[in-house]
mmCIF file of C-alpha atoms in Angstrom:
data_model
loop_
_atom_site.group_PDB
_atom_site.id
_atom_site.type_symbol
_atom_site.label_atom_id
_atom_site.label_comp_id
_atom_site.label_asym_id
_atom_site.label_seq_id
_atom_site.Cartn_x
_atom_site.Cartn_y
_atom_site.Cartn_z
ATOM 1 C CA UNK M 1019 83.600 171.651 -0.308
ATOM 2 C CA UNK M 1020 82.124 169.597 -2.879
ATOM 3 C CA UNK M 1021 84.001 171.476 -5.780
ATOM 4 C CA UNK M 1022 87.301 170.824 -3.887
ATOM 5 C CA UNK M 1023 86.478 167.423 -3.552
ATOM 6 C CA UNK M 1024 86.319 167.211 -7.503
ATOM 7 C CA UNK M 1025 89.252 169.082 -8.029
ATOM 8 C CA UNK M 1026 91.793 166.755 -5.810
ATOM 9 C CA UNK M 1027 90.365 163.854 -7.409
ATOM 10 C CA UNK M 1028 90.423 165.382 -11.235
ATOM 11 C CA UNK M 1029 94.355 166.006 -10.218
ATOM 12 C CA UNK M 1030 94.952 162.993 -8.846
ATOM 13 C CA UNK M 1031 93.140 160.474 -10.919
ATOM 14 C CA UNK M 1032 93.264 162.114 -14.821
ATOM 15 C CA UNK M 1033 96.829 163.456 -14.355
ATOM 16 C CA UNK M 1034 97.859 161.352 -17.692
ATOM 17 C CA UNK M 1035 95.230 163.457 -19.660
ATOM 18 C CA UNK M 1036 96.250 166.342 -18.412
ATOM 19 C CA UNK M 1037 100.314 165.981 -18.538
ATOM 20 C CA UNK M 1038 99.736 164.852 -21.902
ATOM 21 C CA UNK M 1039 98.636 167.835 -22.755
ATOM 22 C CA UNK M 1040 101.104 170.143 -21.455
ATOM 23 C CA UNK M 1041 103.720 167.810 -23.529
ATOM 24 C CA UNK M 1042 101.719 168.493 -26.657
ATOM 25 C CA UNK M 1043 101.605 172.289 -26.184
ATOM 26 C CA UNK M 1044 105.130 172.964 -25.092
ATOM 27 C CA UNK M 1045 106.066 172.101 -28.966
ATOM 28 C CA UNK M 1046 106.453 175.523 -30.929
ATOM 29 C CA UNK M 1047 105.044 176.796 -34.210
ATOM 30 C CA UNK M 1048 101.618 173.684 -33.976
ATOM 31 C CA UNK M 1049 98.471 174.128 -32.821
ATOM 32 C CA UNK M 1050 98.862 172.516 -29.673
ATOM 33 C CA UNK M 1051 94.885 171.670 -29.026
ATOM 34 C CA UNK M 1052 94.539 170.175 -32.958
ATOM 35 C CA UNK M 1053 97.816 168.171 -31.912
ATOM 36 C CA UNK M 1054 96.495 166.924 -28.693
ATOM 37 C CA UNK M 1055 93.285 165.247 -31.003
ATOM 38 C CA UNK M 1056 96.074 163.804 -33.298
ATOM 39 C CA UNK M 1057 97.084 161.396 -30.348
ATOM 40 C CA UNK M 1058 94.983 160.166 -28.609
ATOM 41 C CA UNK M 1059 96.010 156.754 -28.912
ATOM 42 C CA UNK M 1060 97.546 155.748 -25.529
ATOM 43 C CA UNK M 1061 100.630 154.328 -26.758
ATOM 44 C CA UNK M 1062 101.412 157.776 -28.922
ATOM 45 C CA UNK M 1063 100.566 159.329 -25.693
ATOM 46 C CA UNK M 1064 103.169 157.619 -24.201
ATOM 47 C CA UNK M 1065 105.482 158.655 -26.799
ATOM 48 C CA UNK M 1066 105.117 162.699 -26.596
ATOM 49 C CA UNK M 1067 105.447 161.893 -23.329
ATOM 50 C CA UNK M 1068 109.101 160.408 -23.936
ATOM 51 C CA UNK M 1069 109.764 162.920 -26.554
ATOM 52 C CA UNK M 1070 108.829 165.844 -24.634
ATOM 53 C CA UNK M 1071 110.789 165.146 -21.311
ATOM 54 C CA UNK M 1072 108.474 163.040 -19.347
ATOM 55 C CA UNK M 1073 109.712 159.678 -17.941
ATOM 56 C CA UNK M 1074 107.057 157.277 -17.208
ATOM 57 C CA UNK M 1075 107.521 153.782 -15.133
ATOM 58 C CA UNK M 1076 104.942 151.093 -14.681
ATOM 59 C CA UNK M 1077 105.183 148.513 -11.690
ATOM 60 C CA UNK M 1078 103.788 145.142 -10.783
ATOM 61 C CA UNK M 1079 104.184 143.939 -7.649
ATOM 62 C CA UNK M 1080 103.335 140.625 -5.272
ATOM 63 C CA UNK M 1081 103.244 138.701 -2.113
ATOM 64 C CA UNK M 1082 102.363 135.274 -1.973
ATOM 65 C CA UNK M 1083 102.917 132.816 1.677
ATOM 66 C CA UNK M 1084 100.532 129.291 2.036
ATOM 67 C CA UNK M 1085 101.145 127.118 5.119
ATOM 68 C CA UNK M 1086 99.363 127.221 7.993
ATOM 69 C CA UNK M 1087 97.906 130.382 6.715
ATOM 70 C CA UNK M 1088 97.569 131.383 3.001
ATOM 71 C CA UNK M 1089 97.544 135.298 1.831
ATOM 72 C CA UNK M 1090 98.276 136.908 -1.075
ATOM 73 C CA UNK M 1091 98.785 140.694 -2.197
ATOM 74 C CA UNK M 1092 99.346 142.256 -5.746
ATOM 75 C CA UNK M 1093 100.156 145.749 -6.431
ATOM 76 C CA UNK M 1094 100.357 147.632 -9.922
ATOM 77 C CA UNK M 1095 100.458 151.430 -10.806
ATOM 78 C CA UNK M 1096 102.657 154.019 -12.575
ATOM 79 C CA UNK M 1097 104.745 157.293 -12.100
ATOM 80 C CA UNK M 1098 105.185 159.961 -14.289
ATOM 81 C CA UNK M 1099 107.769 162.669 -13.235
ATOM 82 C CA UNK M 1100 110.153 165.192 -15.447
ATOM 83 C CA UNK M 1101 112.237 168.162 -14.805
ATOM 84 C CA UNK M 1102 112.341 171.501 -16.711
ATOM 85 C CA UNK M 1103 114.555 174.186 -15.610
ATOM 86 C CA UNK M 1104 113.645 175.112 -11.879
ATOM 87 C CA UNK M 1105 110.872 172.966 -12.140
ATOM 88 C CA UNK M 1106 110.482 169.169 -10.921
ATOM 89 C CA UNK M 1107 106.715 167.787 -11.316
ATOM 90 C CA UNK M 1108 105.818 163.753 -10.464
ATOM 91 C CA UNK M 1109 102.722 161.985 -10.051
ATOM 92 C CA UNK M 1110 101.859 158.336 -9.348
ATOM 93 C CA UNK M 1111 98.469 156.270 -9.224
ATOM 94 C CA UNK M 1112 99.085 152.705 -7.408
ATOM 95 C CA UNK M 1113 95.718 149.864 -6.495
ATOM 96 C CA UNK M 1114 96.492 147.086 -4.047
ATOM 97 C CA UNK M 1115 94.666 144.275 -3.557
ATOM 98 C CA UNK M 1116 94.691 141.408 -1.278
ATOM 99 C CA UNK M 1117 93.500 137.834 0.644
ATOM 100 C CA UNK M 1118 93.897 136.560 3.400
ATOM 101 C CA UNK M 1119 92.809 132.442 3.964
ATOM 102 C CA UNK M 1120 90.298 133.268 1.504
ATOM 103 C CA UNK M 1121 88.774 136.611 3.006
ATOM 104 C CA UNK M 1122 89.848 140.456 1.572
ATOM 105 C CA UNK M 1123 92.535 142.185 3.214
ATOM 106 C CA UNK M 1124 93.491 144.823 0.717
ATOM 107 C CA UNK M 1125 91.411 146.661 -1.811
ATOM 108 C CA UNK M 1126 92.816 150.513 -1.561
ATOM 109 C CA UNK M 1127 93.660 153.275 -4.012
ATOM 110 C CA UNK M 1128 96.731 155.974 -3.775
ATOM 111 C CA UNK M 1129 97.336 158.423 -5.871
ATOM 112 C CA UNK M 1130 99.695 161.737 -5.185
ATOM 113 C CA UNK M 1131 100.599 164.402 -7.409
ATOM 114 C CA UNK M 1132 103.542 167.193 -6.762
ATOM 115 C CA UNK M 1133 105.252 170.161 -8.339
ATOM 116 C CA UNK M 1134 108.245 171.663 -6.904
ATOM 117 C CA UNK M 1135 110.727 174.773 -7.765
ATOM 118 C CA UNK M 1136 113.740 174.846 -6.799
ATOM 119 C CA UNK M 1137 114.363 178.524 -5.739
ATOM 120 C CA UNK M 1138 118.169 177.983 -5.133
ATOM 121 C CA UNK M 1139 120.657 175.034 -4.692
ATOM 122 C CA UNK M 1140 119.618 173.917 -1.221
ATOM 123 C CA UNK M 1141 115.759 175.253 -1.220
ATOM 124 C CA UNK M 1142 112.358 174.402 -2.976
ATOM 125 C CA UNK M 1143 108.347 175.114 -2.452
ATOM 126 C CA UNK M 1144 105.818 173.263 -3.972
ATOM 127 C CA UNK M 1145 102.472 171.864 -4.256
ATOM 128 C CA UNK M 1146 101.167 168.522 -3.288
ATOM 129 C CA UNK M 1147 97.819 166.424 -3.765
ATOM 130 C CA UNK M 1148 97.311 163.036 -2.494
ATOM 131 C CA UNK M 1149 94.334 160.881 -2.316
ATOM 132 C CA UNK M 1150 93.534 157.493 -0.487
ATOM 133 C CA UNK M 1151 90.711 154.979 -1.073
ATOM 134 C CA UNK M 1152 90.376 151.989 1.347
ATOM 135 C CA UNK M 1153 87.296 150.508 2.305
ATOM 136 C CA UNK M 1154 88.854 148.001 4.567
ATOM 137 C CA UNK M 1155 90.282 150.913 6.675
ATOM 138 C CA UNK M 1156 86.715 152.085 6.787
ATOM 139 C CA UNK M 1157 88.423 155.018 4.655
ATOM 140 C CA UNK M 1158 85.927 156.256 1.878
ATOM 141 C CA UNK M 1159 88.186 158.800 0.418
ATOM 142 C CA UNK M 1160 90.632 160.924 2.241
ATOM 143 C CA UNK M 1161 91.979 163.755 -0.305
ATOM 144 C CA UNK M 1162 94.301 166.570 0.657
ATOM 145 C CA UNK M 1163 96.492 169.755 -0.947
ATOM 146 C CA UNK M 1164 99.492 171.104 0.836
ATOM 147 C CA UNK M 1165 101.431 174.081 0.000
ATOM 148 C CA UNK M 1166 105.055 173.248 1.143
ATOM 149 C CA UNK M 1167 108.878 174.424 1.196
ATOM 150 C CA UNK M 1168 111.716 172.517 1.862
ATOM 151 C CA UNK M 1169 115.660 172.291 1.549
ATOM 152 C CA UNK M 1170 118.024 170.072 0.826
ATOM 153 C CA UNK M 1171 120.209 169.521 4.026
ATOM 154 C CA UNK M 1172 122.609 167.243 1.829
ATOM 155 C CA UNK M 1173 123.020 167.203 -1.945
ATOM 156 C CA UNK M 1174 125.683 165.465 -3.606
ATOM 157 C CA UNK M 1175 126.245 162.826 -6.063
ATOM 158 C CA UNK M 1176 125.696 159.873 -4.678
ATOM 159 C CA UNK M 1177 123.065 161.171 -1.717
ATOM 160 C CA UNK M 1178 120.237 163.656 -1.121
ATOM 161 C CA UNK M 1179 118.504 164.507 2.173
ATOM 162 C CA UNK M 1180 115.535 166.937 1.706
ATOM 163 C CA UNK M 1181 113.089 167.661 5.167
ATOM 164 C CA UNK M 1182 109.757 169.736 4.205
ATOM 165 C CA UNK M 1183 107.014 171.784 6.038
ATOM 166 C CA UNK M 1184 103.717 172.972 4.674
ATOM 167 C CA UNK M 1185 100.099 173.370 5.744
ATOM 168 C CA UNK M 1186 96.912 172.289 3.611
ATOM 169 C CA UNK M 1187 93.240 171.143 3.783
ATOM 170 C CA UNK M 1188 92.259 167.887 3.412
ATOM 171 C CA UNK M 1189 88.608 165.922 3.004
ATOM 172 C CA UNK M 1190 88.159 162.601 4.395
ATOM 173 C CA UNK M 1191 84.745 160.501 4.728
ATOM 174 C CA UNK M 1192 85.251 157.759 7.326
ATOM 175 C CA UNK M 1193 82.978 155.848 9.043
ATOM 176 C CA UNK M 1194 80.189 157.553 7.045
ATOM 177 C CA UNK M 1195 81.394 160.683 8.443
ATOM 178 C CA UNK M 1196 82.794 163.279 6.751
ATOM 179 C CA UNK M 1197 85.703 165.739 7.826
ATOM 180 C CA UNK M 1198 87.459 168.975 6.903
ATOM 181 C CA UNK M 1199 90.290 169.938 8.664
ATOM 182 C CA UNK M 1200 93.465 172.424 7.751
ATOM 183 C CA UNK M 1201 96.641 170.663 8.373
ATOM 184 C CA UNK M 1202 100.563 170.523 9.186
ATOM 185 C CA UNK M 1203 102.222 168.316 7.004
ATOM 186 C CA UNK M 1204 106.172 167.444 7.424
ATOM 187 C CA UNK M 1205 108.025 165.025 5.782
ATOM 188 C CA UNK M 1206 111.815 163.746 4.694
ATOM 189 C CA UNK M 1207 112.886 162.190 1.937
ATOM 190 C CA UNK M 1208 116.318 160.732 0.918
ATOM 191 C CA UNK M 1209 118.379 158.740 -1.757
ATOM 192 C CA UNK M 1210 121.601 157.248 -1.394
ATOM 193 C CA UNK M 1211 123.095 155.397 -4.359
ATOM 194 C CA UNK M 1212 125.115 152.692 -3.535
ATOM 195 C CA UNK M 1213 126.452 151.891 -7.224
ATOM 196 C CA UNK M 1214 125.366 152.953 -10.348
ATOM 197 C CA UNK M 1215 122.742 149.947 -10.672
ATOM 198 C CA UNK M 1216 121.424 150.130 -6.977
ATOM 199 C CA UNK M 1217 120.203 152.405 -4.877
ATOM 200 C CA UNK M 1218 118.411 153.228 -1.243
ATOM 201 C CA UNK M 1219 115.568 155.153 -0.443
ATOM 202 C CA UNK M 1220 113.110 156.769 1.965
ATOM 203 C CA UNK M 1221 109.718 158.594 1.903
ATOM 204 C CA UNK M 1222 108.082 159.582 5.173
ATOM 205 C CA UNK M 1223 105.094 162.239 5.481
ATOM 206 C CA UNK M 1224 103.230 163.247 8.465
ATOM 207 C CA UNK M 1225 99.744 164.831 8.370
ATOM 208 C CA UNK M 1226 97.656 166.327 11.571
ATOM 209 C CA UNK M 1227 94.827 168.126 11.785
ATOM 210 C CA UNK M 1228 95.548 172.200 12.833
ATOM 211 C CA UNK M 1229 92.787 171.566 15.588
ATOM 212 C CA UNK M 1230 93.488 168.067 16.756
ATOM 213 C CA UNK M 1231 97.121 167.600 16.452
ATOM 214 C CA UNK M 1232 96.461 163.584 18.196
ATOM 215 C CA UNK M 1233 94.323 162.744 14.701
ATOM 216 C CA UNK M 1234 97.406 162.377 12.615
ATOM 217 C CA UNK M 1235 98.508 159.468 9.979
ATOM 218 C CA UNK M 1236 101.607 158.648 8.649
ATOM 219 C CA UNK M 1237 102.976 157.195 5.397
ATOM 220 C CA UNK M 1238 106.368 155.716 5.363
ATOM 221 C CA UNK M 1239 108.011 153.741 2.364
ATOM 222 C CA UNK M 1240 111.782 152.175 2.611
ATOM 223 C CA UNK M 1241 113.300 150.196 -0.240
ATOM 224 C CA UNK M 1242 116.077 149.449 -1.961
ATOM 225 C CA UNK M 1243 116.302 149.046 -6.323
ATOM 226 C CA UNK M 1244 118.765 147.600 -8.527
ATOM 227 C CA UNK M 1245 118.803 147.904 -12.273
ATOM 228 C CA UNK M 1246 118.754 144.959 -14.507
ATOM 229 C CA UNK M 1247 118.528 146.352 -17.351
ATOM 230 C CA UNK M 1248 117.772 149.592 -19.632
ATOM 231 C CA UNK M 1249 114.218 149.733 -18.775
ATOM 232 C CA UNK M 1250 113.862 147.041 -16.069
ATOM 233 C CA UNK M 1251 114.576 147.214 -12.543
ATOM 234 C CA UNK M 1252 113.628 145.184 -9.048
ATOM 235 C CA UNK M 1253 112.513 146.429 -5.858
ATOM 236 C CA UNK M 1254 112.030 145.619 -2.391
ATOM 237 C CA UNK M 1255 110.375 148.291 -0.163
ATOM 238 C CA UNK M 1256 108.565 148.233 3.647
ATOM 239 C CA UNK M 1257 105.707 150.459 3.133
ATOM 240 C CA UNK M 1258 103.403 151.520 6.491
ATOM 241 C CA UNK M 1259 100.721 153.447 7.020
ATOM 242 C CA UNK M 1260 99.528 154.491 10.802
ATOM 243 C CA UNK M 1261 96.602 156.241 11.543
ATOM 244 C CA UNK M 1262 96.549 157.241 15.520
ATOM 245 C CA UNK M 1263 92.603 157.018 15.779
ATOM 246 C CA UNK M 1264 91.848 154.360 13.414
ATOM 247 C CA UNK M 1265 88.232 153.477 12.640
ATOM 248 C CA UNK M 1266 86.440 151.263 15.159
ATOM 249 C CA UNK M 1267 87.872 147.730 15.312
ATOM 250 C CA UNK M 1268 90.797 148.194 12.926
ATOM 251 C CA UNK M 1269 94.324 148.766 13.457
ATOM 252 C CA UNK M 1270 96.947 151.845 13.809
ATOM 253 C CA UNK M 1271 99.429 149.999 11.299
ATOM 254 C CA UNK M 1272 99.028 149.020 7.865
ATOM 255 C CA UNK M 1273 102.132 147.187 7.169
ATOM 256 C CA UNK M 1274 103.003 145.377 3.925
ATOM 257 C CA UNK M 1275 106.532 143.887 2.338
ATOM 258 C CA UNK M 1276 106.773 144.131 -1.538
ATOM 259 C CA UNK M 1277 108.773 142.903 -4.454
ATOM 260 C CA UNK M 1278 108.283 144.612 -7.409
ATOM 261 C CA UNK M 1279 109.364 144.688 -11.070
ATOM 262 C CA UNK M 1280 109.081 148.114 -12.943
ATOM 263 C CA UNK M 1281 109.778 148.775 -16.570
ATOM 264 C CA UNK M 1282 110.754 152.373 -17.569
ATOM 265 C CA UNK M 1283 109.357 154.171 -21.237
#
């Protein structure tokens, strides 16, 4: 267990290394290793990246009230994701941190990682990785692959509806307990552009243990994004997160509101 505990983190966590390098060796006739030692500087990285069909986004987030009560929460990460052929592959790493009158209420860690073919015009399977870090939800690490296959029930222009079904393993220590588990995983995700600048989206996925189906946790995002410019672009999104046995004296939802500003390579 220990190796696949390494290996969904390695995924998660060093997936710029790692997408780097499959830039740098899809480029014919050069040595694609010697290449990779040629950049190392982060911002060249970047580049290949760009140059070799990846598109990368980095976001900052916050939410700030004072009154009768003060609380704060800030939110940063980045996406990578690109398309080649049949082939669609995305990752993202966000941190969130937060206060409440003075006192932590946020300090957690999400990462996911995906690659999808699509077989035909209305179906896909994949592979997806996700891993969650918050110490505040009494949740150590939580780490998971899922094999999955979905289809596109819509799939036009200006919309996309896409439900999913798989089954995986995740690893989660909470509580200082550690579990294993197999697991069902379903989800739906959909677009619908309003304009060209704006848009409206939706990510919900569903995990539960194969051998206790009441164990399960949710995460949910809903948001809408309008471009401002080439590279920059504003959001507002409800994210939640449920967990139907949460860990001794906290809750079942984790519910935050977000504005964000990202800024597209």
């Amino acid at each position: 267990m220990r190796k696949f505990h390494q290996l969904c983190l390695f995924a998660n966590i060093s997936l710029i290394a790692s997408s780097a390098h499959a830039a740098v060796t899809a480029v014919s006739g050069l040595d694609s290793v010697e290449k990779a030692k040629q950049h190392t500087n982060p911002l060249k990285i970047w580049t290949l990246l760009q140059e070799h069909g990846w598109k990368s986004t980095v976001h900052f987030g916050a939410s700030i009230s004072q009154g009768n009560s003060e609380n704060s929460l800030i939110t940063a990460g980045f996406t990578l994701d690109k398309k080649r052929g049949q082939n669609e592959y995305f990752a993202r790493l966000s941190y969130a941190y937060g206060k409440d009158s003075g006192n932590l209420s946020k300090d957690e860690i999400l990462a996911s990682a995906s690659w999808k073919r699509v077989n035909s015009s209305d179906y896909y399977t994949g592979i997806r990785m996700d891993y969650r870090k918050d110490e505040l939800a009494d949740i150590s690490h939580r780490m998971g692959a899922t094999l999955l296959e979905g289809m596109f029930l819509i799939k036009e222009e200006n919309i996309w509806l896409a439900p999913e079904v798989g089954i995986g393993f995740s690893s989660q220590k909470r509580s200082n307990d550690r579990y294993e588990s197999m697991n069902f995983y379903a989800g739906v995700h959909s677009e619908f552009k309003l304009n060209e600048k704006t848009r409206l989206y939706e990510n919900f996925s569903i995990f539960s243990p194969v051998d206790q189906m009441e164990n399960f946790w949710i995460y949910g995002e809903v948001g809408i994004e309008t471009i401002l410019s080439d590279r920059i672009s504003l959001k507002l999104f409800i994210q939640d997160q449920y967990e139907s046995s949460p860990a001794a004296g906290r809750k079942h939802n984790d519910l935050r509101f977000i504005t964000s500003i990202e800024y597209r390579f």
